[in-house]
Short mmCIF file of C-alpha atoms in Angstrom, two decimals:
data_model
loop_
_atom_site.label_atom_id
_atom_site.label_comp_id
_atom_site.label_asym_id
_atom_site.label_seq_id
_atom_site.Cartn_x
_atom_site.Cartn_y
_atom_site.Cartn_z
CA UNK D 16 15.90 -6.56 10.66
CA UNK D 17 14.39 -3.93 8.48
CA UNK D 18 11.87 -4.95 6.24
CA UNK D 19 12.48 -3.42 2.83
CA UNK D 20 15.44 -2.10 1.70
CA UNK D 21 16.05 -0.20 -1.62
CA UNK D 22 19.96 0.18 -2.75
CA UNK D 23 21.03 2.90 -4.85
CA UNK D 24 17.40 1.44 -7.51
CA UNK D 25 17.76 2.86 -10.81
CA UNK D 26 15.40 2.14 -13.68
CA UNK D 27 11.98 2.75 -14.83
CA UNK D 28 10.09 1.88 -18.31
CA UNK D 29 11.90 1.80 -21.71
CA UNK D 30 11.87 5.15 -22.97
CA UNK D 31 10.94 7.07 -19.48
CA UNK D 32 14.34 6.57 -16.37
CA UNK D 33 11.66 7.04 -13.26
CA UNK D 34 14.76 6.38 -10.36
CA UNK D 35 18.83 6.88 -10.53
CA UNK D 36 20.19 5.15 -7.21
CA UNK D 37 17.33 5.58 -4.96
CA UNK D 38 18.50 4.54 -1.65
CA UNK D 39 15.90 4.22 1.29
CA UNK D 40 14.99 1.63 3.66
CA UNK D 41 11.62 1.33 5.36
CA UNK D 42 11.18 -0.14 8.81
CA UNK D 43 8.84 -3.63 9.66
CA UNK D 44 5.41 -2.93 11.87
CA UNK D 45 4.60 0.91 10.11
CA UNK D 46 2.04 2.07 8.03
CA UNK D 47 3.77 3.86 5.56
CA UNK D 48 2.24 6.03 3.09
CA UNK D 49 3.60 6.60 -0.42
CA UNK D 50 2.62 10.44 -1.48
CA UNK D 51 3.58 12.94 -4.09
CA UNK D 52 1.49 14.24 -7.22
CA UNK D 53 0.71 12.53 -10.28
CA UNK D 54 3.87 11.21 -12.25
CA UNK D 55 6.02 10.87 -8.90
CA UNK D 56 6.57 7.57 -9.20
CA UNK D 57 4.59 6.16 -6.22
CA UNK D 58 2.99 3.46 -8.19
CA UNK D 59 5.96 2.50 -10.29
CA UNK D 60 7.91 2.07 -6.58
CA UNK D 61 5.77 -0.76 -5.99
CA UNK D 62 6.04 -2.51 -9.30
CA UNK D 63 9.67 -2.47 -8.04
CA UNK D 64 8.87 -3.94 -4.77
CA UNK D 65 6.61 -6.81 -5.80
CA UNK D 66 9.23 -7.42 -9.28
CA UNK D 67 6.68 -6.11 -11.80
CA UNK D 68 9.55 -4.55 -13.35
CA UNK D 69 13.13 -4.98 -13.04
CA UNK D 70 15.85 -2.38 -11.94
CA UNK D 71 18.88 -1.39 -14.53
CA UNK D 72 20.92 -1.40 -11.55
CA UNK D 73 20.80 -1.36 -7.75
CA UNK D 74 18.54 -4.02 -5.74
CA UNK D 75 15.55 -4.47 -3.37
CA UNK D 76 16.06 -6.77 -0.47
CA UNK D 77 13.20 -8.23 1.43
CA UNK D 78 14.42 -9.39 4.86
CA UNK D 79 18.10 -9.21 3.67
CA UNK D 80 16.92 -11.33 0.57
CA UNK D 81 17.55 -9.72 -2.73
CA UNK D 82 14.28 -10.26 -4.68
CA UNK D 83 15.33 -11.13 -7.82
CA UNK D 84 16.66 -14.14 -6.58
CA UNK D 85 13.46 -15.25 -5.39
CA UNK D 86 11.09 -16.95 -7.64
CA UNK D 87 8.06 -15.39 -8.21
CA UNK D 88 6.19 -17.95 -5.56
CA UNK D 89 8.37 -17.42 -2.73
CA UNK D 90 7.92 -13.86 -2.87
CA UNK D 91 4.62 -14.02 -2.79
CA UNK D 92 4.87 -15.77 0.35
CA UNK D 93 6.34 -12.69 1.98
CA UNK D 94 4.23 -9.71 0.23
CA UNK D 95 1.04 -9.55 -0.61
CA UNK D 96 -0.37 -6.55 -3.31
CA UNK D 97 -3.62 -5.13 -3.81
CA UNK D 98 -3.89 -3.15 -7.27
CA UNK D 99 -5.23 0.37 -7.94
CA UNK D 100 -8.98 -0.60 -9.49
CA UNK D 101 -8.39 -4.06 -8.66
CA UNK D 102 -11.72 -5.78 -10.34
CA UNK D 103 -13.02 -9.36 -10.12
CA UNK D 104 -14.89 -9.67 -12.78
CA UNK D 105 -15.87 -13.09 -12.81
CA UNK D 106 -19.02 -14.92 -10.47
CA UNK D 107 -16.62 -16.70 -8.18
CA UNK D 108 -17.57 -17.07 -4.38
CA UNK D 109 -16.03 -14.86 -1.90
CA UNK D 110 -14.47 -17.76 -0.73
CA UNK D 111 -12.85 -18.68 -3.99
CA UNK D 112 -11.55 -15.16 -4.73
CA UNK D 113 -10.37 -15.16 -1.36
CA UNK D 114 -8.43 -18.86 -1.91
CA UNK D 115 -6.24 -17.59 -4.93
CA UNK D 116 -4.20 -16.08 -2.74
CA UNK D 117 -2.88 -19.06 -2.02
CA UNK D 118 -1.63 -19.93 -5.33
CA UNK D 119 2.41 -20.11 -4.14
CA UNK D 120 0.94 -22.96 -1.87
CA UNK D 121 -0.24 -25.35 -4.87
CA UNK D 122 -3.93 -23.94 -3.10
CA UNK D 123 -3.40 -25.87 -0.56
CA UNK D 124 -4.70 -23.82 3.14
CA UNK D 125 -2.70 -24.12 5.94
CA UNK D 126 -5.78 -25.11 8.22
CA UNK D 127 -7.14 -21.87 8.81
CA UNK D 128 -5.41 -19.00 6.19
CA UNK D 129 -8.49 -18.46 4.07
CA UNK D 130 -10.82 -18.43 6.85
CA UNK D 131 -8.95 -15.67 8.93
CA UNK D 132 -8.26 -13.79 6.12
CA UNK D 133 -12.02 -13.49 5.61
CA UNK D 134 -12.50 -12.92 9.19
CA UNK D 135 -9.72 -10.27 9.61
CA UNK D 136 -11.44 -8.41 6.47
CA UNK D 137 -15.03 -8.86 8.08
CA UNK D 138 -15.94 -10.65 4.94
CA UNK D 139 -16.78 -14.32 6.46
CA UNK D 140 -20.02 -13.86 6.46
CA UNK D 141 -20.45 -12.95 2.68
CA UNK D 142 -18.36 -16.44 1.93
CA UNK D 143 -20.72 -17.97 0.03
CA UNK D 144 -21.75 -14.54 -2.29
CA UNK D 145 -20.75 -14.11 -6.03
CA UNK D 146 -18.34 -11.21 -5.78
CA UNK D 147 -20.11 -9.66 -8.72
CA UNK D 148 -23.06 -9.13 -6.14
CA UNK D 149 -20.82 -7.00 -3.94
CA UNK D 150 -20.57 -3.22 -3.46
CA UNK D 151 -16.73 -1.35 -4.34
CA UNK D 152 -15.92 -1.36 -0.16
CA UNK D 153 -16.42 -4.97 -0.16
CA UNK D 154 -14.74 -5.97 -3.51
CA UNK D 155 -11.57 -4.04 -2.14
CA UNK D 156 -11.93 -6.30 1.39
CA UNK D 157 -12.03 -8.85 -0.91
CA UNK D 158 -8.95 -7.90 -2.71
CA UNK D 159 -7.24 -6.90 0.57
CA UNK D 160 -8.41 -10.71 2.13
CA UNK D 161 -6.73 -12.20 -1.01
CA UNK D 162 -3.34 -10.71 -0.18
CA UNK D 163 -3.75 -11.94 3.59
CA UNK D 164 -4.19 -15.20 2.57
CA UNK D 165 -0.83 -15.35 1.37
CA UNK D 166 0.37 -15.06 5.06
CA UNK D 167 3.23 -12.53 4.20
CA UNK D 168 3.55 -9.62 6.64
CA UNK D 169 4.09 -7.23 4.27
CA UNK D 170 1.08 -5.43 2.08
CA UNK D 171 1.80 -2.92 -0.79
CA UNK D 172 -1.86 -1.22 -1.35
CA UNK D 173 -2.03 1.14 -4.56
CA UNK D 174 -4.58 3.70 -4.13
CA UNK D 175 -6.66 1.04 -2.00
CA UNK D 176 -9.57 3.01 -1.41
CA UNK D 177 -9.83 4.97 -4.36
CA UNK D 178 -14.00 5.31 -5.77
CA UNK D 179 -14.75 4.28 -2.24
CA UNK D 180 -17.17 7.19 -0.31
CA UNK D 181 -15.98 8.37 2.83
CA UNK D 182 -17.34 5.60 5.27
CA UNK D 183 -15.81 2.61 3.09
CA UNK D 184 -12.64 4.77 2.86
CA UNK D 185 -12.59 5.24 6.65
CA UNK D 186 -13.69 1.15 7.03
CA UNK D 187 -10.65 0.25 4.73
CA UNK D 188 -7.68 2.65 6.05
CA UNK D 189 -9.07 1.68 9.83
CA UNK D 190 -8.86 -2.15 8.90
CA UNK D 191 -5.02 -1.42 7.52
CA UNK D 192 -4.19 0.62 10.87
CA UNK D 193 -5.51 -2.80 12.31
CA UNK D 194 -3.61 -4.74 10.64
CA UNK D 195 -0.29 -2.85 11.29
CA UNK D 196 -1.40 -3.46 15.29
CA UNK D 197 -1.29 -7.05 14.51
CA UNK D 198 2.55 -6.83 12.96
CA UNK D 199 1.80 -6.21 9.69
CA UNK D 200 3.68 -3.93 7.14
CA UNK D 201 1.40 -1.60 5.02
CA UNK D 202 3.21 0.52 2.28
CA UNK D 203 0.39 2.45 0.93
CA UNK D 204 -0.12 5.36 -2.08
CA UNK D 205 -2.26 7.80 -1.26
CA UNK D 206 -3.00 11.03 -2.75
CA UNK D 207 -4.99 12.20 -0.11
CA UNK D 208 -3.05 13.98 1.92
CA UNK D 209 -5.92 13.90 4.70
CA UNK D 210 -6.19 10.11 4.74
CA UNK D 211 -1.81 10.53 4.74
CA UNK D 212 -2.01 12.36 7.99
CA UNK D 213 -4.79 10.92 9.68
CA UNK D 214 -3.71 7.39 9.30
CA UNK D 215 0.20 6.60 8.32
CA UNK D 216 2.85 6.50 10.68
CA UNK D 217 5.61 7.37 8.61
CA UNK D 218 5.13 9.49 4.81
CA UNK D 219 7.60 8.75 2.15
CA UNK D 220 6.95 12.07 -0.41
CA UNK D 221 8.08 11.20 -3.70
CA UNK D 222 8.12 14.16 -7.24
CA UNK D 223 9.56 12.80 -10.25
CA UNK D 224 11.36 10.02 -8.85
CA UNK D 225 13.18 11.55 -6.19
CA UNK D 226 12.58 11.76 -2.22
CA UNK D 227 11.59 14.97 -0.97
CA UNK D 228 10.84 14.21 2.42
CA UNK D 229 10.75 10.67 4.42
CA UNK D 230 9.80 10.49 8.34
CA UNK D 231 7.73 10.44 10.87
CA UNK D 232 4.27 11.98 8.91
CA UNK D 233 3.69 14.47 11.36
CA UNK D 234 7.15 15.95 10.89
CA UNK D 235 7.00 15.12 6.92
CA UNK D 236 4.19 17.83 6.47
CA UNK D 237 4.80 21.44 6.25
CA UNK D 238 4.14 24.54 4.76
CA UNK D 239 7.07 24.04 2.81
CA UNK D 240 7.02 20.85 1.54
CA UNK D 241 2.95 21.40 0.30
CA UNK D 242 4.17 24.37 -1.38
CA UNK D 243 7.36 22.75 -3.24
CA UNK D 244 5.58 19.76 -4.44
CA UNK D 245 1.97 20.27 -4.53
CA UNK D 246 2.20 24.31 -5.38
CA UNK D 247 -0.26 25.15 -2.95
CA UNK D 248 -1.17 27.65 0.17
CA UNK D 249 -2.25 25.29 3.13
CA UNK D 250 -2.70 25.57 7.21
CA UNK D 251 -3.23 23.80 10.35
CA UNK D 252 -6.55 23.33 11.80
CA UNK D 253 -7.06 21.65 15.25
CA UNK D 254 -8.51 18.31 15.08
CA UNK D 255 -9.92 17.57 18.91
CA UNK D 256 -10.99 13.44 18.14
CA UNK D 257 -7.21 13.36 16.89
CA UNK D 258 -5.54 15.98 19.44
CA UNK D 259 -3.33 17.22 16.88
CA UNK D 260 -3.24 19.89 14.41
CA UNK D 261 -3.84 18.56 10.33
CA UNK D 262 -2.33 20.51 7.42
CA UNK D 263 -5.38 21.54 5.12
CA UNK D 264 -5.24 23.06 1.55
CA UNK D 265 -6.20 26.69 1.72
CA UNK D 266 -9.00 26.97 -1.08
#
C-alpha cells in the first residue's frame, strides 16, 4: 500500500490559493526530497501532510486513511515532523526532549522507544545533558530522535539541516539515508540541489504550487528543468566516490 496519497488537494492560506487539485502519491521505504525555489510551496505541502492546515477540497490519505478523520494523536502515531529551525529552548535533559515524542502515548514508553530513538540518532550518550549545552548538529538529532520516538514510519523533515556546516549536514542526511534502510519514509525539503542528488531516491520539484517534475532524482534533473525553474546555466561533473555524474550550477 502506498504510503501517502494526495487527491486532487486544493487550498493554501486565506488570502494566498498555494494548490488547485494536486494529485500525487508517494511510495513507502524512499527518501524523497521536496525541491523547488522559494515560494513553491514545499513547506506548505507538509503543513498539509501533518494537518497544520486544512485543504478547501480534495484529501490526504495516510495508509488509505483520510487524515482528517484522525485525531490529532493517532496521527502522530504514524508521522513524525521535524520543523525548519526547530529550537528547544528550555534546560530539559536530552532524555526528556527526547520523551515528548511520546505525548499520543499519555508518555508512557513502550519498553524501549525512547532509548532506541536516542540510540538510532547517536545521541544516548548525551542523555543526561541540558539540550541548551548542545551544538545545532546535535539539537537537530535531538529533534529528529523526538519524531522517532513516536514509532511512526513516516518522517516529514523541513529544511533539516539548514545552519548546519558541511560535516553535521553530511552526519544528518547520512543518518536519514539510514533510516530509510531500516523501512522508514523520509519526505524531505531541500534547497540544495547537491544534498537532492546526492542523497534522495526520488525528487518531487515543486514552483508555485504546481509539479514540474516527480521521479526517480537522477532522471528528475536536467538541463531543462534547472533552467525552467531555477533560471540558471548548469552541467554534469563526474563524481568517482558516487560513480555518477551530478548536475552543478555553472557560476
Amino acid at each position: 500500500m502506498d504510503s501517502l496519497k494526495i487527491h486532487l488537494l486544493t487550498g493554501g492560506y486565506e488570502k494566498h490559493q498555494i494548490f488547485h487539485e494536486l494529485d500525487l502519491t508517494l511510495p513507502k521505504g524512499k527518501f524523497i526530497a521536496l525541491t523547488g525555489p522559494n515560494g513553491s510551496g514545499k513547506s506548505t505541502l507538509l503543513k498539509f501532510l501533518y494537518k497544520q492546515l486544512k485543504p478547501e477540497s480534495g484529501a490526504v490519505y495516510i495508509d488509505g486513511q483520510d487524515i482528517q478523520h484522525l485525531k490529532q494523536k493517532e496521527l502522530a502515531t504514524k508521522l513524525g515532523f521535524v520543523a525548519q529551525n526547530g529550537k528547544l529552548d528550555y534546560a530539559f535533559t536530552v532524555h526528556e526532549a527526547v520523551s515528548m515524542g511520546r505525548y499520543a502515548y499519555d508518555g508512557e514508553d513502550n519498553g524501549h522507544a525512547i532509548e532506541a530513538a536516542m540510540e538510532s540518532c547517536d545521541i544516548l550518550h548525551l542523555q543526561h545533558k541540558t539540550v541548551t549545552e548542545l551544538s545545532g548538529g546535535e539539537v537537530q538529532r535531538v529533534l529528529l530522535a523526538r519524531a522517532l520516538s513516536q514509532d511512526g514510519r513516516l518522517l516529514l523533515l523541513d529544511e533539516p539541516v539548514n545552519h548546519l556546516d558541511v560535516r553535521h549536514q553530511r552526519a544528518m542526511m547520512g543518518l536519514l539515508t539510514e533510516l530509510v534502510k531500516k523501512g522508514y519514509t523520509v519526505i524531505c525539503v531541500l534547497h540544495d540541489m547537491l544534498l537532492v542528488q546526492v542523497y534522495s531516491q526520488l525528487a518531487l520539484v515543486l514552483k508555485e504550487g504546481k509539479i514540474v517534475s516527480y521521479g526517480p532524482t537522477e532522471e528528475v534533473f536536467t538541463d531543462d528543468l534547472l533552467n525552467e525553474v531555477y533560471h540558471i546555466k548548469a552541467h554534469q561533473v563526474y563524481d568517482g566516490e558516487l560513480d555518477r555524474k551530478i548536475w552543478l550550477p555553472t557560476w
